[in-house]
Short mmCIF file of C-alpha atoms and ligand atoms in Angstrom, two decimals:
data_model
loop_
_atom_site.label_atom_id
_atom_site.label_comp_id
_atom_site.label_asym_id
_atom_site.label_seq_id
_atom_site.Cartn_x
_atom_site.Cartn_y
_atom_site.Cartn_z
CA MET A 1260 -0.01 0.00 0.01
CA ARG A 1261 1.54 3.30 -1.14
CA LEU A 1262 0.25 6.77 -0.35
CA LEU A 1263 1.69 10.05 -1.50
CA ILE A 1264 0.80 13.20 0.46
CA LYS A 1265 1.56 15.81 -2.16
CA GLY A 1266 2.47 19.46 -2.11
CA GLY A 1267 1.84 20.22 1.63
CA THR A 1268 3.90 22.25 3.98
CA VAL A 1269 5.75 19.77 6.13
CA VAL A 1270 6.39 20.86 9.71
CA ASP A 1271 9.63 19.72 11.36
CA PRO A 1272 9.11 20.46 15.07
CA VAL A 1273 12.71 19.60 15.99
CA ALA A 1274 14.35 21.91 13.45
CA GLY A 1275 11.52 24.41 13.98
CA SER A 1276 11.14 24.70 10.22
CA LEU A 1277 8.45 24.52 7.56
CA ALA A 1278 9.14 23.35 3.98
CA GLU A 1279 7.05 22.39 1.02
CA SER A 1280 7.52 18.63 0.60
CA ASP A 1281 5.81 15.45 -0.52
CA VAL A 1282 5.65 12.54 1.92
CA LEU A 1283 5.65 8.96 0.73
CA VAL A 1284 4.07 6.31 2.90
CA GLU A 1285 4.66 2.62 2.18
CA ASN A 1286 3.21 -0.26 4.28
CA GLY A 1287 2.51 2.02 7.21
CA VAL A 1288 6.01 3.60 7.26
CA ILE A 1289 7.24 7.00 6.01
CA THR A 1290 9.81 6.11 3.36
CA ARG A 1291 10.59 9.46 1.71
CA VAL A 1292 10.17 13.14 2.47
CA GLY A 1293 11.21 15.64 -0.22
CA ARG A 1294 10.16 17.68 -3.25
CA GLY A 1295 8.69 16.21 -6.39
CA ILE A 1296 8.59 12.58 -5.31
CA ALA A 1297 7.42 10.32 -8.19
CA ALA A 1298 5.49 7.32 -6.94
CA PRO A 1299 3.69 5.60 -9.82
CA GLY A 1300 0.62 3.74 -8.68
CA ALA A 1301 0.51 5.40 -5.28
CA LYS A 1302 -2.77 6.85 -3.98
CA VAL A 1303 -2.27 10.63 -4.03
CA ILE A 1304 -3.60 12.92 -1.29
CA GLU A 1305 -3.39 16.55 -2.37
CA ALA A 1306 -2.18 18.72 0.55
CA GLY A 1307 -1.46 22.04 -1.17
CA GLY A 1308 -1.90 24.94 1.27
CA LYS A 1309 -2.15 22.55 4.20
CA LEU A 1310 0.29 21.74 6.96
CA VAL A 1311 1.56 18.20 7.18
CA ALA A 1312 2.66 17.47 10.73
CA PRO A 1313 3.82 14.44 12.69
CA GLY A 1314 0.83 12.86 14.40
CA LEU A 1315 -0.30 14.91 17.34
CA ILE A 1316 -0.08 13.37 20.89
CA ASP A 1317 -2.46 14.41 23.67
CA MET A 1318 -0.82 13.25 26.87
CA HIS A 1319 -3.74 14.06 29.18
CA VAL A 1320 -7.18 12.56 28.44
CA HIS A 1321 -9.83 10.76 30.44
CA LEU A 1322 -11.27 7.86 28.34
CA ARG A 1323 -13.47 6.80 31.30
CA GLU A 1324 -13.38 3.09 30.55
CA PRO A 1325 -13.66 0.85 32.50
CA GLY A 1326 -16.48 1.98 34.70
CA HIS A 1327 -17.81 5.27 33.39
CA GLU A 1328 -18.91 4.23 29.90
CA ALA A 1329 -21.86 6.66 29.99
CA LYS A 1330 -19.33 9.57 29.85
CA GLU A 1331 -16.99 8.03 27.29
CA THR A 1332 -15.50 4.75 26.10
CA VAL A 1333 -12.06 3.99 24.80
CA GLU A 1334 -13.65 3.78 21.32
CA THR A 1335 -15.60 7.01 21.48
CA GLY A 1336 -12.63 8.79 23.01
CA CYS A 1337 -10.37 7.49 20.23
CA ARG A 1338 -12.94 8.69 17.63
CA ALA A 1339 -12.91 12.10 19.18
CA ALA A 1340 -9.09 12.03 19.27
CA VAL A 1341 -8.63 11.28 15.58
CA ARG A 1342 -11.30 13.82 14.64
CA GLY A 1343 -9.29 16.33 16.68
CA GLY A 1344 -6.11 15.45 14.82
CA PHE A 1345 -4.56 13.28 17.54
CA THR A 1346 -2.89 10.04 16.53
CA ALA A 1347 -2.06 9.13 20.10
CA VAL A 1348 -3.39 9.78 23.58
CA ALA A 1349 -2.28 8.97 27.08
CA CYS A 1350 -5.24 8.18 29.32
CA MET A 1351 -5.50 8.89 33.02
CA PRO A 1352 -6.11 6.16 35.55
CA ASN A 1353 -9.16 7.59 37.38
CA THR A 1354 -11.48 4.88 35.99
CA SER A 1355 -13.50 2.37 37.98
CA PRO A 1356 -11.69 0.32 38.93
CA VAL A 1357 -8.71 2.64 39.03
CA ALA A 1358 -5.89 1.66 36.62
CA ASP A 1359 -3.64 0.42 39.41
CA SER A 1360 -3.38 -3.19 38.22
CA ARG A 1361 -2.03 -5.03 35.23
CA ALA A 1362 -5.55 -6.20 34.46
CA VAL A 1363 -6.93 -2.72 33.95
CA ILE A 1364 -3.97 -1.54 31.91
CA ARG A 1365 -4.28 -4.57 29.68
CA TYR A 1366 -8.06 -4.16 29.36
CA ILE A 1367 -7.61 -0.51 28.17
CA LEU A 1368 -4.96 -1.55 25.64
CA GLU A 1369 -7.23 -4.38 24.40
CA ARG A 1370 -10.13 -1.95 23.94
CA ALA A 1371 -7.83 0.45 22.06
CA ARG A 1372 -6.63 -2.40 19.81
CA GLU A 1373 -10.21 -3.25 19.01
CA ALA A 1374 -11.10 0.35 18.23
CA GLY A 1375 -8.13 0.53 15.85
CA LEU A 1376 -8.06 4.31 15.71
CA ALA A 1377 -5.58 6.32 17.82
CA ARG A 1378 -2.71 4.78 19.74
CA VAL A 1379 -3.51 4.68 23.43
CA TYR A 1380 -0.85 4.87 26.14
CA PRO A 1381 -2.23 4.22 29.59
CA VAL A 1382 -1.03 6.10 32.61
CA GLY A 1383 -0.97 3.88 35.75
CA ALA A 1384 -2.03 4.94 39.22
CA LEU A 1385 0.71 6.22 41.44
CA THR A 1386 -0.94 4.92 44.61
CA ARG A 1387 -3.36 2.03 45.14
CA GLY A 1388 -6.85 3.07 44.15
CA SER A 1389 -5.35 6.60 43.79
CA GLY A 1390 -6.04 6.76 47.51
CA GLY A 1391 -2.78 8.58 48.26
CA GLU A 1392 -1.62 6.07 50.92
CA GLU A 1393 -0.01 2.92 49.60
CA LEU A 1394 2.16 2.85 46.48
CA SER A 1395 0.77 0.94 43.50
CA GLU A 1396 2.49 -2.09 41.92
CA MET A 1397 4.55 0.22 39.68
CA ALA A 1398 6.83 -2.44 38.12
CA ASP A 1399 3.74 -4.54 37.12
CA LEU A 1400 2.05 -1.46 35.69
CA LYS A 1401 5.13 -0.64 33.61
CA GLU A 1402 5.36 -4.23 32.35
CA ALA A 1403 1.69 -4.16 31.36
CA GLY A 1404 2.27 -1.02 29.32
CA ALA A 1405 1.88 2.04 31.53
CA VAL A 1406 4.04 4.91 30.25
CA ALA A 1407 3.79 7.16 33.34
CA LEU A 1408 2.32 7.23 36.81
CA SER A 1409 -0.25 9.63 38.21
CA ASP A 1410 -3.17 10.00 40.64
CA ASP A 1411 -4.62 12.70 38.29
CA GLY A 1412 -7.95 14.05 39.44
CA ARG A 1413 -6.67 13.94 43.01
CA PRO A 1414 -3.58 15.23 44.73
CA VAL A 1415 -1.16 13.02 46.70
CA ALA A 1416 -1.67 14.92 49.94
CA ASN A 1417 1.03 13.19 51.98
CA PRO A 1418 4.51 14.39 51.06
CA GLY A 1419 6.13 11.23 52.53
CA VAL A 1420 4.04 9.10 50.18
CA MET A 1421 4.91 11.35 47.24
CA ARG A 1422 8.61 11.13 48.09
CA ARG A 1423 8.51 7.32 48.10
CA ALA A 1424 6.36 7.20 44.95
CA MET A 1425 8.97 9.38 43.19
CA GLN A 1426 11.82 7.23 44.45
CA TYR A 1427 10.21 4.07 42.97
CA ALA A 1428 8.98 5.68 39.78
CA GLY A 1429 12.48 7.15 39.29
CA MET A 1430 14.10 3.73 39.67
CA LEU A 1431 11.70 2.37 37.00
CA GLY A 1432 12.43 5.33 34.73
CA LEU A 1433 8.74 6.39 34.67
CA PRO A 1434 7.76 10.07 34.93
CA VAL A 1435 5.34 11.15 37.66
CA ILE A 1436 2.54 13.34 36.42
CA SER A 1437 1.40 15.50 39.28
CA HIS A 1438 -2.10 16.93 39.83
CA CYS A 1439 -0.99 19.81 42.04
CA GLU A 1440 -3.74 20.74 44.50
CA ASP A 1441 -3.50 21.16 48.24
CA PRO A 1442 -6.81 19.76 49.50
CA ASP A 1443 -6.94 21.91 52.62
CA LEU A 1444 -6.35 25.12 50.64
CA ALA A 1445 -8.78 24.04 47.87
CA ASP A 1446 -11.26 23.26 50.69
CA GLY A 1447 -14.30 22.43 48.61
CA GLY A 1448 -14.00 25.49 46.32
CA VAL A 1449 -15.67 25.36 42.91
CA MET A 1450 -13.98 28.18 40.94
CA ASN A 1451 -11.04 30.59 41.11
CA GLU A 1452 -10.90 32.59 44.32
CA GLY A 1453 -11.34 36.27 43.67
CA TYR A 1454 -13.68 39.12 42.73
CA THR A 1455 -15.82 37.07 40.32
CA ALA A 1456 -16.30 34.18 42.81
CA THR A 1457 -17.34 36.71 45.54
CA ARG A 1458 -19.81 38.41 43.19
CA LEU A 1459 -21.27 35.08 42.06
CA GLY A 1460 -21.47 33.76 45.59
CA LEU A 1461 -19.37 30.75 44.75
CA LYS A 1462 -16.62 29.33 46.96
CA GLY A 1463 -13.15 30.01 45.60
CA ILE A 1464 -10.00 27.92 45.17
CA PRO A 1465 -6.89 30.07 45.59
CA GLY A 1466 -3.98 29.88 43.17
CA ALA A 1467 -1.91 29.00 46.29
CA ALA A 1468 -3.62 25.57 46.44
CA GLU A 1469 -1.79 24.71 43.23
CA GLU A 1470 1.42 26.58 43.84
CA VAL A 1471 2.12 25.08 47.30
CA MET A 1472 2.04 21.63 45.63
CA VAL A 1473 4.04 22.61 42.60
CA ALA A 1474 6.75 23.90 44.96
CA ARG A 1475 6.61 20.74 47.06
CA ASP A 1476 6.86 18.43 44.11
CA ILE A 1477 9.70 20.39 42.56
CA ILE A 1478 11.64 20.02 45.83
CA LEU A 1479 10.89 16.28 45.88
CA ALA A 1480 11.97 15.93 42.23
CA GLY A 1481 15.27 17.54 43.29
CA LEU A 1482 15.54 15.19 46.25
CA THR A 1483 14.70 11.95 44.37
CA GLY A 1484 15.94 12.73 40.85
CA CYS A 1485 12.60 11.46 39.56
CA ARG A 1486 11.26 13.11 36.37
CA LEU A 1487 8.27 15.23 37.34
CA HIS A 1488 5.59 16.49 34.90
CA ILE A 1489 3.18 19.09 36.22
CA ALA A 1490 -0.32 18.61 34.78
CA HIS A 1491 -2.62 21.46 33.81
CA VAL A 1492 -0.67 24.50 35.04
CA SER A 1493 -3.09 27.33 35.79
CA THR A 1494 -1.35 30.18 37.62
CA ALA A 1495 1.37 32.75 37.17
CA GLY A 1496 2.89 31.55 40.45
CA SER A 1497 3.22 27.99 39.15
CA VAL A 1498 4.85 29.30 35.99
CA ARG A 1499 7.43 31.22 38.06
CA LEU A 1500 8.22 28.12 40.18
CA ILE A 1501 8.65 25.89 37.07
CA ARG A 1502 10.82 28.46 35.29
CA GLU A 1503 13.08 28.80 38.27
CA ALA A 1504 13.23 24.96 38.82
CA LYS A 1505 14.26 24.41 35.17
CA ALA A 1506 16.98 27.08 35.54
CA ARG A 1507 18.34 25.11 38.48
CA GLY A 1508 18.36 21.85 36.41
CA ILE A 1509 15.52 20.09 38.21
CA PRO A 1510 14.02 17.38 35.89
CA VAL A 1511 10.63 19.05 35.56
CA THR A 1512 8.31 19.55 32.58
CA ALA A 1513 4.87 21.05 32.44
CA GLU A 1514 1.69 21.20 30.40
CA VAL A 1515 -1.06 23.71 29.85
CA THR A 1516 -4.62 23.14 28.54
CA PRO A 1517 -6.35 25.16 25.81
CA HIS A 1518 -8.99 26.34 28.30
CA HIS A 1519 -6.36 27.74 30.64
CA PHE A 1520 -4.67 29.80 27.87
CA THR A 1521 -8.03 30.98 26.48
CA LEU A 1522 -10.54 31.68 29.21
CA THR A 1523 -10.58 33.57 32.51
CA ASP A 1524 -12.87 33.06 35.53
CA ARG A 1525 -15.17 35.67 33.95
CA ALA A 1526 -16.44 32.80 31.76
CA VAL A 1527 -18.16 31.44 34.90
CA GLU A 1528 -20.47 34.54 35.04
CA GLY A 1529 -23.46 32.74 33.49
CA TYR A 1530 -23.06 29.79 35.90
CA ASP A 1531 -22.55 27.51 32.91
CA THR A 1532 -21.32 24.27 34.49
CA SER A 1533 -19.22 23.47 31.41
CA THR A 1534 -16.81 26.15 32.77
CA LYS A 1535 -16.36 24.19 35.97
CA VAL A 1536 -12.97 22.54 35.71
CA ASN A 1537 -10.11 21.62 38.05
CA PRO A 1538 -7.81 23.50 38.34
CA PRO A 1539 -10.32 26.34 37.81
CA LEU A 1540 -10.18 29.03 35.06
CA ARG A 1541 -8.04 31.81 36.56
CA GLY A 1542 -7.53 35.54 36.25
CA GLU A 1543 -6.21 37.65 33.41
CA ALA A 1544 -2.69 37.96 34.81
CA ASP A 1545 -2.48 34.16 35.04
CA VAL A 1546 -3.54 33.72 31.42
CA ALA A 1547 -1.00 36.32 30.37
CA ALA A 1548 1.75 34.50 32.30
CA ILE A 1549 0.75 31.17 30.83
CA ARG A 1550 0.92 32.58 27.26
CA GLU A 1551 4.39 34.04 27.97
CA ALA A 1552 5.49 30.63 29.37
CA LEU A 1553 4.20 28.82 26.28
CA ALA A 1554 6.34 31.14 24.12
CA ASP A 1555 9.53 31.08 26.22
CA GLY A 1556 9.66 27.27 26.65
CA THR A 1557 8.79 27.13 30.41
CA ILE A 1558 5.75 25.13 29.30
CA ASP A 1559 6.64 22.08 27.25
CA VAL A 1560 3.34 20.59 26.35
CA ILE A 1561 -0.20 21.46 25.30
CA ALA A 1562 -2.61 18.79 26.57
CA THR A 1563 -6.36 18.88 26.74
CA ASP A 1564 -7.34 17.23 30.02
CA HIS A 1565 -10.36 15.98 27.96
CA ALA A 1566 -12.83 15.18 30.77
CA PRO A 1567 -16.25 14.13 29.42
CA HIS A 1568 -19.31 14.04 31.73
CA THR A 1569 -22.97 13.23 30.90
CA PRO A 1570 -25.51 16.08 30.49
CA GLU A 1571 -27.37 14.67 33.54
CA GLU A 1572 -24.30 15.11 35.70
CA LYS A 1573 -23.55 18.62 34.40
CA ASP A 1574 -27.13 19.90 34.34
CA VAL A 1575 -27.26 20.76 38.06
CA GLU A 1576 -26.34 23.70 40.32
CA TYR A 1577 -22.77 24.97 39.77
CA ASP A 1578 -21.68 23.77 43.23
CA ARG A 1579 -22.80 20.23 42.58
CA ALA A 1580 -21.53 19.67 39.05
CA PRO A 1581 -18.46 17.56 38.46
CA PHE A 1582 -15.23 19.27 37.35
CA GLY A 1583 -14.14 18.76 33.76
CA MET A 1584 -14.65 19.75 30.14
CA VAL A 1585 -14.05 17.99 26.86
CA GLY A 1586 -11.11 19.13 24.76
CA LEU A 1587 -10.04 16.72 22.04
CA GLU A 1588 -12.11 18.18 19.24
CA THR A 1589 -11.43 21.84 19.89
CA ALA A 1590 -7.74 21.77 20.84
CA VAL A 1591 -6.11 22.26 17.44
CA GLY A 1592 -8.58 25.02 16.49
CA LEU A 1593 -7.96 26.83 19.74
CA VAL A 1594 -4.16 26.53 19.45
CA TRP A 1595 -4.29 27.85 15.90
CA THR A 1596 -6.83 30.63 16.51
CA GLU A 1597 -5.54 31.83 19.85
CA LEU A 1598 -1.81 31.15 19.81
CA VAL A 1599 -0.57 30.85 16.24
CA ALA A 1600 -2.86 33.41 14.54
CA GLY A 1601 -2.61 35.47 17.68
CA GLY A 1602 1.22 35.65 17.21
CA VAL A 1603 1.98 34.06 20.63
CA ILE A 1604 3.96 31.07 19.16
CA SER A 1605 5.09 29.90 15.75
CA PRO A 1606 3.35 27.00 13.95
CA ALA A 1607 6.40 24.84 14.42
CA ARG A 1608 6.49 25.49 18.18
CA ALA A 1609 2.74 24.67 18.44
CA ILE A 1610 3.35 21.41 16.73
CA ALA A 1611 6.36 20.64 18.91
CA MET A 1612 4.22 21.08 22.01
CA MET A 1613 1.81 18.48 20.71
CA THR A 1614 4.32 15.99 19.21
CA VAL A 1615 8.00 15.66 20.13
CA ASN A 1616 7.66 17.28 23.54
CA PRO A 1617 4.95 15.02 24.94
CA ALA A 1618 6.69 12.05 23.27
CA SER A 1619 9.84 12.96 25.13
CA VAL A 1620 8.08 13.24 28.46
CA LEU A 1621 6.51 9.81 28.05
CA GLY A 1622 9.60 8.20 26.46
CA LEU A 1623 7.73 7.41 23.22
CA GLU A 1624 9.43 6.99 19.82
CA ALA A 1625 6.92 9.26 18.16
CA GLY A 1626 6.40 12.80 17.06
CA LEU A 1627 8.77 12.75 14.06
CA LEU A 1628 7.99 12.94 10.40
CA ALA A 1629 11.05 11.36 8.82
CA PRO A 1630 11.94 8.31 6.74
CA GLY A 1631 11.78 5.17 8.89
CA SER A 1632 9.09 6.49 11.34
CA ALA A 1633 5.64 5.00 11.59
CA ALA A 1634 3.27 6.96 9.32
CA ASP A 1635 1.38 8.81 12.05
CA ILE A 1636 0.50 12.08 10.36
CA THR A 1637 -1.87 14.96 10.98
CA VAL A 1638 -2.87 17.34 8.18
CA ILE A 1639 -4.06 20.77 9.30
CA ASP A 1640 -5.85 23.33 7.09
CA PRO A 1641 -4.77 26.71 8.61
CA GLU A 1642 -7.46 28.55 6.64
CA LEU A 1643 -10.43 26.35 7.45
CA GLU A 1644 -12.96 28.04 9.73
CA GLU A 1645 -15.82 26.50 11.67
CA ARG A 1646 -18.02 27.30 14.69
CA VAL A 1647 -17.77 24.82 17.52
CA ASP A 1648 -20.99 22.68 17.52
CA PRO A 1649 -21.01 20.17 20.35
CA ASP A 1650 -23.72 18.15 18.54
CA THR A 1651 -21.15 17.21 15.93
CA PHE A 1652 -18.64 15.85 18.51
CA TYR A 1653 -17.60 12.21 18.21
CA SER A 1654 -17.00 12.23 21.93
CA LYS A 1655 -19.94 11.33 24.15
CA GLY A 1656 -19.17 14.47 26.11
CA ARG A 1657 -20.88 17.72 25.20
CA ASN A 1658 -19.50 19.68 28.12
CA THR A 1659 -17.58 22.45 26.39
CA PRO A 1660 -17.55 26.19 27.19
CA PHE A 1661 -16.51 26.85 23.56
CA ALA A 1662 -19.83 26.13 21.83
CA GLY A 1663 -20.48 28.71 19.13
CA ARG A 1664 -16.86 29.96 19.09
CA LEU A 1665 -15.39 30.53 15.60
CA LEU A 1666 -12.12 28.58 15.18
CA LYS A 1667 -9.71 28.93 12.30
CA GLY A 1668 -7.09 26.22 11.60
CA LEU A 1669 -8.53 22.70 11.86
CA PRO A 1670 -7.40 19.13 11.33
CA VAL A 1671 -8.56 17.68 8.02
CA MET A 1672 -6.83 14.29 7.92
CA THR A 1673 -5.44 11.94 10.56
CA MET A 1674 -3.34 8.96 9.71
CA VAL A 1675 -2.18 6.23 12.10
CA GLY A 1676 0.40 3.66 10.99
CA GLY A 1677 -0.42 4.53 7.33
CA LYS A 1678 -4.12 4.06 7.79
CA ILE A 1679 -6.45 7.11 7.26
CA VAL A 1680 -8.51 7.09 10.47
CA TYR A 1681 -10.21 10.45 9.90
CA ARG A 1682 -10.80 12.66 6.89
CA ARG A 1683 -12.98 15.70 6.57
O1 LIG B 2246 -11.57 19.03 35.68
C1 LIG B 2246 -11.08 17.95 35.88
N1 LIG B 2246 -11.70 16.83 35.58
N2 LIG B 2246 -9.89 17.97 36.50
C2 LIG B 2246 -9.34 16.77 36.91
O2 LIG B 2246 -8.29 16.82 37.48
C3 LIG B 2246 -10.06 15.52 36.74
C4 LIG B 2246 -11.03 15.56 35.66
C5 LIG B 2246 -11.99 14.42 35.54
O3 LIG B 2246 -11.59 13.25 35.70
O4 LIG B 2246 -13.20 14.68 35.32
ZN1 LIG B 2247 -7.03 15.16 34.15
#
């Protein structure tokens, strides 16, 4: 099977360059990249005016299976992923049961194989049941296929447990992905602490709830030598701590979600529960600091924290709704509209933050568009515009605060291992 992607602008996220090139795919592998490739008999995909990028990787999604199949399944999550331009996702372990055993990791991988769409890399639980007390069977999880360890959705409150978890994870060479939230400071809050929360009569979560834990985990990464990845950074204070830790040579990386670089807590004003997310949407100064950190390299990765919930669960008072919003099918459009067209980052840097950078955090051989690599490819049309319509989502989740927003720059083809798994 030969496929020629012709006349597109190939993005090299490592060199940081764009060049007009053809890409030849044979038997699922990229065999040539260059100008004017002649490939008689190959199926031709015209890509003039489009960006041809290595397959995008979203290292933070909630696929909900096993246990919460009404919100999402591995299959529906993978459909949403490929529609959103992602050829691979890493899925968080807060399923039911929690992904703290070989059996659950294998189950997820089996479901992903059956779906045959995006590649799925499970993240194993850091502690048993993500209860924050006993360490999980980390070596077993790694052997079963876990690429990282996390109790995402919940903090590891006890610093002694976090220290030991990092020691073991470090010995196994697995990164720890930290959900940074001090439970006593968060104290049941439902949105960002500040003027808007006071006006709306909603209980706030201070930025300090995140920053105290970012500081603690950076100190523990220094102590243990374990690779630490900070999930969903939301405050200017966290950005400062990460920037300083990197300058000191601490092995820390960090991610930001599209909602945290796009929206402020003012979005909560209509009490729309799709704006309820953890960590919460923050203030203007936080969004500005995050955008600066995306541009200067303090932030390594853009990840969605795709967190589908059912309409029944979200259609309640703000206080009672679960935290989380979907993200897979709006991420590329938001990155292009807000960051690339907005002049915050270059197209190549945007692609790096969704390809080679997450691949490097997770130790994956992915994210490159070069001869010899698996043909995982995302084609983006930078001129294509569309309004977000949740009814068109392939995800089961409809919980997005971006409904009706006009996005420009959207994925039009997604290829995994040489197979076209999505085409507009
Ligand atoms: O908003 C969130 N939703 N934040 C998390 O950390 C967990 C996630 C979920 O699982 O719904
Ligand atoms: Zn999450």
